[in-house]
Coordinates of C-alpha atoms and ligand atoms in Angstrom, one line a residue:
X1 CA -12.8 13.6 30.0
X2 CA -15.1 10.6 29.1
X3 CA -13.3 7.3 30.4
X4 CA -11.7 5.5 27.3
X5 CA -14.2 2.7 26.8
X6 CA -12.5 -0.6 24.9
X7 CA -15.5 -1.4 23.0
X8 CA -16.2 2.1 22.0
X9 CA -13.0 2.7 20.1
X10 CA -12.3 5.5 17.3
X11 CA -9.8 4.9 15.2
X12 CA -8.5 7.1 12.6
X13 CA -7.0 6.0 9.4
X14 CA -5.5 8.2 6.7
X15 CA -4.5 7.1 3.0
X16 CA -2.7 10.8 1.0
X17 CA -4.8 10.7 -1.9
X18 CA -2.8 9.8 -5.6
X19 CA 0.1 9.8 -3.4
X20 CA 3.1 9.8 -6.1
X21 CA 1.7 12.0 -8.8
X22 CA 0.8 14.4 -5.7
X23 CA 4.3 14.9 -4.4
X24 CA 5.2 15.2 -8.6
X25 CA 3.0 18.2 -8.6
X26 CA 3.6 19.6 -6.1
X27 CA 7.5 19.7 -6.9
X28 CA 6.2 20.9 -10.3
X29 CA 3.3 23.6 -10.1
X30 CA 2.5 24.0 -13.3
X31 CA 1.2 20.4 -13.4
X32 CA -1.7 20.8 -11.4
X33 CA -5.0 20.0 -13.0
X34 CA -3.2 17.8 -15.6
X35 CA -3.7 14.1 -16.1
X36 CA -0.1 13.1 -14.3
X37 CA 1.2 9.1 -15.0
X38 CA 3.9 8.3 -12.2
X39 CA 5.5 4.7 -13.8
X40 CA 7.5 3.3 -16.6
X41 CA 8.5 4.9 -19.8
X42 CA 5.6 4.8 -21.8
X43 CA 7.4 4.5 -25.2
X44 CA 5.1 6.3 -27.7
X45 CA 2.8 3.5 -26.8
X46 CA 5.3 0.7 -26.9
X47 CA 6.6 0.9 -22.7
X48 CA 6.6 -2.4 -20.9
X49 CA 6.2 -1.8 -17.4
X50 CA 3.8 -0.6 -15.5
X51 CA 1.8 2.7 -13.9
X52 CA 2.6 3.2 -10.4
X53 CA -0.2 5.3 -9.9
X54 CA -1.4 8.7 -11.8
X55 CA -3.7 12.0 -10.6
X56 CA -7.6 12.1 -10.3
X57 CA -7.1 14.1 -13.9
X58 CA -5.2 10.5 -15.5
X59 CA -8.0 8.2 -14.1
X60 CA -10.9 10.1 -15.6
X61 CA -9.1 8.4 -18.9
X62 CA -9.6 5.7 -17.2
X63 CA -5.8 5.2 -16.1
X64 CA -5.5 2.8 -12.7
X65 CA -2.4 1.6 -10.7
X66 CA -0.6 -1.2 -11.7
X67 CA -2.3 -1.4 -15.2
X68 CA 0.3 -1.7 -18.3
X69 CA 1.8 2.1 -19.3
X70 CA 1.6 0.7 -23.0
X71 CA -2.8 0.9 -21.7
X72 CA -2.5 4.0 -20.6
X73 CA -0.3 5.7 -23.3
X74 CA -3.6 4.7 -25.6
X75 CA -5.9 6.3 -23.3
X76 CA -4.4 9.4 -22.6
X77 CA -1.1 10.4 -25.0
X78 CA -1.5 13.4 -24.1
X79 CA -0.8 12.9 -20.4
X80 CA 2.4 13.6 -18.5
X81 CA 4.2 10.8 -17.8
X82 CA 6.7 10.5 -15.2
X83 CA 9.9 8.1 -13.9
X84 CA 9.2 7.6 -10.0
X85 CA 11.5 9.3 -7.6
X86 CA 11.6 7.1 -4.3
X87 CA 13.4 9.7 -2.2
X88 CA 11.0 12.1 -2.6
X89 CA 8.1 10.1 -1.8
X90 CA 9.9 8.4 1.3
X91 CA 10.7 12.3 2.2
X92 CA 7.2 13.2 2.0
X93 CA 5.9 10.2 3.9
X94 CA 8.1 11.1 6.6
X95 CA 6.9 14.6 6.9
X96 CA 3.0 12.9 7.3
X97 CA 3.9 10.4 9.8
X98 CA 5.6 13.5 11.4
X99 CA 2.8 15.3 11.5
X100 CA 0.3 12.4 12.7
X101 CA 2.9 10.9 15.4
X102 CA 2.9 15.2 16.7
X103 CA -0.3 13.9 18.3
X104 CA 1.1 11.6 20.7
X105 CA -1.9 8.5 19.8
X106 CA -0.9 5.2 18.8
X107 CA 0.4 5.6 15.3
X108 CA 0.2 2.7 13.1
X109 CA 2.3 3.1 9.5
X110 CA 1.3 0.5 6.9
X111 CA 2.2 1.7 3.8
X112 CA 4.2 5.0 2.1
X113 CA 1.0 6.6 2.4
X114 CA -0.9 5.4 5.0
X115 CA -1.4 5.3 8.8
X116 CA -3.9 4.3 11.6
X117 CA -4.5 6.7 14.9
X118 CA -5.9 5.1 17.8
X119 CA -7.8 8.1 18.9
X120 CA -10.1 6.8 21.6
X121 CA -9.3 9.2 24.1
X122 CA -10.6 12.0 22.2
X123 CA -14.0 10.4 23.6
X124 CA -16.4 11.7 20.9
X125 CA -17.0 12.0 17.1
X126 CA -17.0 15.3 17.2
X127 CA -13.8 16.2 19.2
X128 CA -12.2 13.2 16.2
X129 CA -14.0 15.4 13.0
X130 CA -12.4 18.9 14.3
X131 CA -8.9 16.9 15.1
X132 CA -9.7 15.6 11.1
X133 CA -9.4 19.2 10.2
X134 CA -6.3 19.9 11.8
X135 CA -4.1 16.9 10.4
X136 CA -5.9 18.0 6.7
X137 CA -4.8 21.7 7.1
X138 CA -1.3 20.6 8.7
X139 CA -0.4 17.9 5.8
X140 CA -1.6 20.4 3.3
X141 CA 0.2 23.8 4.7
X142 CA 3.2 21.7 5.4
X143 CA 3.3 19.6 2.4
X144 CA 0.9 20.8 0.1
X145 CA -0.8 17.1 0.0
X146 CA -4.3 16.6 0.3
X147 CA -5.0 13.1 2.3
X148 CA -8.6 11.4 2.9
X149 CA -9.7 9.9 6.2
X150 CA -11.8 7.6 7.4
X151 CA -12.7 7.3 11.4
X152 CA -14.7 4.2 13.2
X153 CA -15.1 2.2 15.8
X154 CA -12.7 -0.4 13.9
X155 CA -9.1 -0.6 11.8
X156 CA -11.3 -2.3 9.2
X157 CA -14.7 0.4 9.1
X158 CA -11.8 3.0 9.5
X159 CA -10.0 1.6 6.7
X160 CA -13.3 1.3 4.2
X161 CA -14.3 4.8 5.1
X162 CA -11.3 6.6 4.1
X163 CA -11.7 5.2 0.6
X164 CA -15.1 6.0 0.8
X165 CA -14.9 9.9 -0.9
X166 CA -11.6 10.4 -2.4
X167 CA -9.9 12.9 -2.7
X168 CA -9.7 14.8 0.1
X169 CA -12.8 12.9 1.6
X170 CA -13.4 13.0 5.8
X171 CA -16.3 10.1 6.1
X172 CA -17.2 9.5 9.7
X173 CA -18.6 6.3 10.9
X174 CA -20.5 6.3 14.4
X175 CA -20.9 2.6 15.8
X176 CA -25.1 2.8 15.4
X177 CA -24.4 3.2 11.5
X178 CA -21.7 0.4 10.2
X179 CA -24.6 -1.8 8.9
X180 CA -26.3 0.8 6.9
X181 CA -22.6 1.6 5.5
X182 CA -21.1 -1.3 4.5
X183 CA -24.6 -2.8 3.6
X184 CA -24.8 -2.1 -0.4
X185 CA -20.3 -1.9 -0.9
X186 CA -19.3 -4.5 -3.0
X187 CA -17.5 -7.7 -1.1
X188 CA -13.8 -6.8 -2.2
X189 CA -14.1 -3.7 -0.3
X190 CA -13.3 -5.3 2.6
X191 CA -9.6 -5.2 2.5
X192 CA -8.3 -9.6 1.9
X193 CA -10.9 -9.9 0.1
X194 CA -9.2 -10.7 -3.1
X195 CA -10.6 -12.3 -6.4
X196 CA -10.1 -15.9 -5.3
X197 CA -12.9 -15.3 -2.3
X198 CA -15.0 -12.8 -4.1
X199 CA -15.4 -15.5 -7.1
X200 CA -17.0 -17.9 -4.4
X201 CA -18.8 -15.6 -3.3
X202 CA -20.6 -14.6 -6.8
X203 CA -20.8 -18.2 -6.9
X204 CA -23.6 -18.3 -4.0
X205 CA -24.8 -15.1 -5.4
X206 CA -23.4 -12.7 -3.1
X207 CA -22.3 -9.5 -4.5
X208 CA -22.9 -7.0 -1.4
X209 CA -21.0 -6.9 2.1
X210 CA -25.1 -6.9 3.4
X211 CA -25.9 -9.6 1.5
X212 CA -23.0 -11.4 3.0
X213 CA -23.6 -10.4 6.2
X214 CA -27.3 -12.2 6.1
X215 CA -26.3 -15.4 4.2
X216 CA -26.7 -18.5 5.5
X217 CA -24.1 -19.4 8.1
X218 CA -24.3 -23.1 7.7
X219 CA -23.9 -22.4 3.7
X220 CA -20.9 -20.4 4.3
X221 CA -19.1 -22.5 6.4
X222 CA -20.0 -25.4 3.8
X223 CA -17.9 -23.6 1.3
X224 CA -15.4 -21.6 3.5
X225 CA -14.6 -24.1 6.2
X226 CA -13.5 -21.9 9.6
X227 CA -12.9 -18.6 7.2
X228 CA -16.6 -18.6 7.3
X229 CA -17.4 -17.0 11.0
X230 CA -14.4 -14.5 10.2
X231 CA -16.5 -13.5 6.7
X232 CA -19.6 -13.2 8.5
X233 CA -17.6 -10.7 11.5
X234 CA -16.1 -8.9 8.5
X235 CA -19.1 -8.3 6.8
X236 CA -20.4 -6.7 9.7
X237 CA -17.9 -4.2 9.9
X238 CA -16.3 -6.5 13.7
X239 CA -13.0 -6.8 13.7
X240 CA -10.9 -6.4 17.4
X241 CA -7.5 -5.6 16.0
X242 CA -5.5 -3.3 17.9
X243 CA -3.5 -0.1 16.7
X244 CA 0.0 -1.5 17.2
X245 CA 2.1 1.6 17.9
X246 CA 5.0 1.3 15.6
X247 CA 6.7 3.1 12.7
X248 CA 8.3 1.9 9.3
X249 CA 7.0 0.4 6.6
X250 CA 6.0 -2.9 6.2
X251 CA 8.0 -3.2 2.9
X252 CA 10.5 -2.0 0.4
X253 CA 10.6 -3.6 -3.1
X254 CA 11.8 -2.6 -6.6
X255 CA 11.0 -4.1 -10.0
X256 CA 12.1 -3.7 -13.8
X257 CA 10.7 -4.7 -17.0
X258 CA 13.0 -5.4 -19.3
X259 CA 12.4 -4.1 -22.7
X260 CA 12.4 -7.9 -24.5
X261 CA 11.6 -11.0 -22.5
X262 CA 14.9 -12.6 -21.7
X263 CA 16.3 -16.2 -20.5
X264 CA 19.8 -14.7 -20.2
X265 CA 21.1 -15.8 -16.5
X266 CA 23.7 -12.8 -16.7
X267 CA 21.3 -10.5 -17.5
X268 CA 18.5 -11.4 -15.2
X269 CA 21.5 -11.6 -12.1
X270 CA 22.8 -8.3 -13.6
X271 CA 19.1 -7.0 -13.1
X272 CA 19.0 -8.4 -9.7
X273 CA 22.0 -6.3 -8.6
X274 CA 20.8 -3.2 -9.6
X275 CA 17.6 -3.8 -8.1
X276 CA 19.2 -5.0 -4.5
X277 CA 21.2 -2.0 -4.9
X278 CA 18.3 0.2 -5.1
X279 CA 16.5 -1.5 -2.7
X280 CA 19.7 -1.6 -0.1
X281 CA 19.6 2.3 -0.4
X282 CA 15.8 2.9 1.0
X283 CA 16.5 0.6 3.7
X284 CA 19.8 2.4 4.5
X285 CA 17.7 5.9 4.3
X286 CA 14.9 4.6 6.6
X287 CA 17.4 3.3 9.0
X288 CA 15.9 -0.4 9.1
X289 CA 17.4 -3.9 8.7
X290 CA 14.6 -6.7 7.2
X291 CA 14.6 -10.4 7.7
X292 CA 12.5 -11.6 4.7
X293 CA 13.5 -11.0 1.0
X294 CA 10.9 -12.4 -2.0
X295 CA 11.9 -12.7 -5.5
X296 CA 9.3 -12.3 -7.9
X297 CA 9.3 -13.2 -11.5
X298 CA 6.6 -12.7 -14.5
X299 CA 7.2 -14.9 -16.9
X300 CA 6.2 -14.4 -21.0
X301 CA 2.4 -14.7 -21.0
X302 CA 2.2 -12.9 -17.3
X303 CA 2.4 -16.0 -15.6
X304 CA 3.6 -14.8 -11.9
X305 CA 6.1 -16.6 -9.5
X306 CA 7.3 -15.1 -6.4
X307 CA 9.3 -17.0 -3.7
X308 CA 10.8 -15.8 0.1
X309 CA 13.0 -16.8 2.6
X310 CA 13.2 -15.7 6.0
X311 CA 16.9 -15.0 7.0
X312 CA 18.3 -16.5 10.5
X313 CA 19.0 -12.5 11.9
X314 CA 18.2 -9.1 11.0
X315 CA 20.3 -7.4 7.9
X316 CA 21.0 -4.7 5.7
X317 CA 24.1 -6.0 4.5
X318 CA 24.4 -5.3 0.2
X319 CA 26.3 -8.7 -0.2
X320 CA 23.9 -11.0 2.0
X321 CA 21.2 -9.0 0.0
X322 CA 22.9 -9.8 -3.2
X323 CA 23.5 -13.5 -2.8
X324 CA 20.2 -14.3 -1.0
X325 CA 18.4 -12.9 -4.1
X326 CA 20.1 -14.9 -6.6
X327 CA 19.5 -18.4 -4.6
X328 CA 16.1 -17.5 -4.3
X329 CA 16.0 -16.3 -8.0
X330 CA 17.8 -19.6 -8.9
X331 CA 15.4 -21.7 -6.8
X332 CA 12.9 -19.9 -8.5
X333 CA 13.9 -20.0 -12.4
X334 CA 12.7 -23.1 -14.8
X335 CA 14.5 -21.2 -18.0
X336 CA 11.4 -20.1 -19.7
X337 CA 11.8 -16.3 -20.7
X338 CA 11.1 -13.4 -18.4
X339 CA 8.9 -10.6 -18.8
X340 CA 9.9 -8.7 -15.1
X341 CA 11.8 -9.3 -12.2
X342 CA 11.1 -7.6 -8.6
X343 CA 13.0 -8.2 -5.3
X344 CA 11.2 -7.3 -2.1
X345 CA 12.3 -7.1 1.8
X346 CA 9.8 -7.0 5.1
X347 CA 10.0 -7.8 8.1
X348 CA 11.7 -4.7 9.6
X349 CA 13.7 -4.0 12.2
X350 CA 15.2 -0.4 13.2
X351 CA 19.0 -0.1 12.6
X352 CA 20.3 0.8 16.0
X353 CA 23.6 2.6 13.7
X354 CA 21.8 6.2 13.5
X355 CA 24.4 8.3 14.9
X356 CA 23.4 11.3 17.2
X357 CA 24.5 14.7 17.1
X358 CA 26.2 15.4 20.3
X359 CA 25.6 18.8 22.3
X360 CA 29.3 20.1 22.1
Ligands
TTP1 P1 -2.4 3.9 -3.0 O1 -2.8 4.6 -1.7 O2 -3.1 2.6 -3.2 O3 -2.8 4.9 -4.2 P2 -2.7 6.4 -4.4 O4 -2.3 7.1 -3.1 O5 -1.8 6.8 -5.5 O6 -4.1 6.9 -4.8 P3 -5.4 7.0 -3.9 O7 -5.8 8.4 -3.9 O8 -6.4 6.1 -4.5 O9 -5.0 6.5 -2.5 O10 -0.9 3.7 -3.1 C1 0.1 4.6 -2.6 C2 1.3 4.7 -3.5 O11 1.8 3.4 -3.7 C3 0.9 5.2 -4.9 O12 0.9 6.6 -5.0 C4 2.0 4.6 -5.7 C5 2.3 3.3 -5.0 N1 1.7 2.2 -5.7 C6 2.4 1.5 -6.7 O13 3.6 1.8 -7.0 N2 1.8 0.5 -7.4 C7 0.5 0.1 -7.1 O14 0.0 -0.9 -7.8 C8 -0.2 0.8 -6.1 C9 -1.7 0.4 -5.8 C10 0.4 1.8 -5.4
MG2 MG1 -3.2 6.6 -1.3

């Protein structure tokens, strides 16, 4: 076997393509090929939360993630909209994390529906393309889930490339050709990039990762400070970061709309119980205990306000839960109406309570 070179890693990442309405479908058949909205109750137009995410059919109507249901009743009435079911996606997460830890390679899980392999020891691309094929025909025989996946030299190129051709995409990138990949993306396709840095960027006429990655050093650190040298090793697809081995997500969190914007105390605490409740049962069902809640609020208007705290140990106690979300929610609350309220947990620990079968 060729000796497992450090600075000729090949790192695999996988992201199940339109993961929710996926698992809907395939628990429902007859849905397949139909424009499929996982999220709120739409209303007849008149629902007030959001889409959680929809099939490739839903976003040729133009229907996104995260974008209000009310939007995407207008663009599609016509589609199938459906309540999330948590269980069945955490079920079906487990079975691909199954399938990928089978392997025995560093296994990385950072979402519900994604996962970095450290496959290095394979030694070439084309040992990591056929081992592509396997995982594909495994998750899909198994699950009936198509996935797409992205392998590099880097987390970040891996990352990039298995967005690249959705759904059910394999793009391979071999060290000699980052450059010529990454060259014409747009900036915010580099995962952190988010509006705030892609604004300054437009604002010294940078639009592409290349053009980034050939700017003027002294320019960029003039507006970025330090954050400049890590842009510039960004754009050039650099980035050192290890696959850390571990399993679990990296959070849990549950939020509600409510169906008129209220500055009721009772009601907003009433909300907060159901939604620790909810969010008390996936950790119990993953077996982990967390150590940081957040409280998020949206205000009338959109206005967003989140707030955490970092507990002194690990829990998964309902009550602590409970009572750590309302101080933060009262720490949090000015009186002004409120659209939605979310609770979230990270920081995760496994429970060391799962009990083992004995043999007799
Ligand atoms: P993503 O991987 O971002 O999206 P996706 O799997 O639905 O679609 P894609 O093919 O583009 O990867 O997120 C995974 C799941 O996380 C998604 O199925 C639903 C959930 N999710 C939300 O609930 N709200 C959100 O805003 C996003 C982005 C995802
Ligand atoms: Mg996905």
């Amino acid at each position: 076997m060729v000796p497992h070179d450090s600075r000729q890693r090949m790192i695999l990442h996988l992201d199940m393509d339109s993961f929710y309405a996926s698992v809907e479908v395939h628990h429902q058949p007859d849905l397949a090929g139909k424009p499929v909205v996982v999220g709120a109750d739409p209303k007849q137009g008149k629902g007030r939360g959001v889409v959680s995410t929809c099939s490739y059919e839903a976003r040729a109507f133009g229907i996104r993630s995260a974008m209000p249901v009310s939007q995407a009743f207008f663009l599609c009435p016509h589609a199938i909209f459906l309540p999330p079911d948590f269980s069945r996606y955490t079920k079906a997460s487990a079975g691909v994390m199954e399938i990928l830890g089978s392997y025995a390679y560093p296994l990385e899980q950072v979402s519900i529906d994604e996962a970095f392999l450290d496959i290095s020891p394979l030694g070439n691309y084309d040992e990591a393309r056929s081992l592509t094929g396997e995982i594909k025909t495994a998750i899909y025989r198994q699950l009936g889930l198509s996935c797409s996946i992205g392998i590099a030299p880097s987390k970040l190129v891996a990352k990039i490339a298995s967005d690249f051709k959705k759904p059910d995409g394999l793009t391979v990138v071999e060290p000699a050709a980052i450059q010529e990949f990454l060259d014409p993306m747009p900036v915010r396709k580099i995962p952190g990039i988010g509006k705030k840095t892609e604004t300054a960027l437009f604002e010294l006429g940078i639009r592409t990762i290349g053009e980034l990655a050939r700017y003027d050093i002294q320019v960029l650190i003039g507006t970025f400070g330090r954050g400049a040298v890590l842009l510039r090793l960004v754009s050039m697809g650099i980035d050192d970061s290890e696959v850390i081995a571990r399993d679990g997500m990296k959070s849990i969190s549950r939020e509600t709309t409510f169906e008129t914007d209220t500055d009721s105390t009772d009601a907003l605490l009433r909300a907060i119980d159901i939604l620790a409740e909810e969010v008390h049962a996936a950790l119990a069902d993953e077996q982990l205990r967390f150590r940081t809640l957040t409280v998020k609020v949206r205000f009338q208007g959109f206005v967003t306000k989140t707030k955490s705290r970092s507990l002194p140990h690990y829990s998964r106690d309902p009550a602590a839960l409970r009572s750590h979300a309302h101080n933060l929610f009262r720490e949090l609350y000015d009186g002004r109406k409120i659209r939605l309220i979310g609770i979230r947990v990270s920081s995760f620990e496994k429970s060391d309570v799962r009990q083992t079968t004995l043999p007799f």
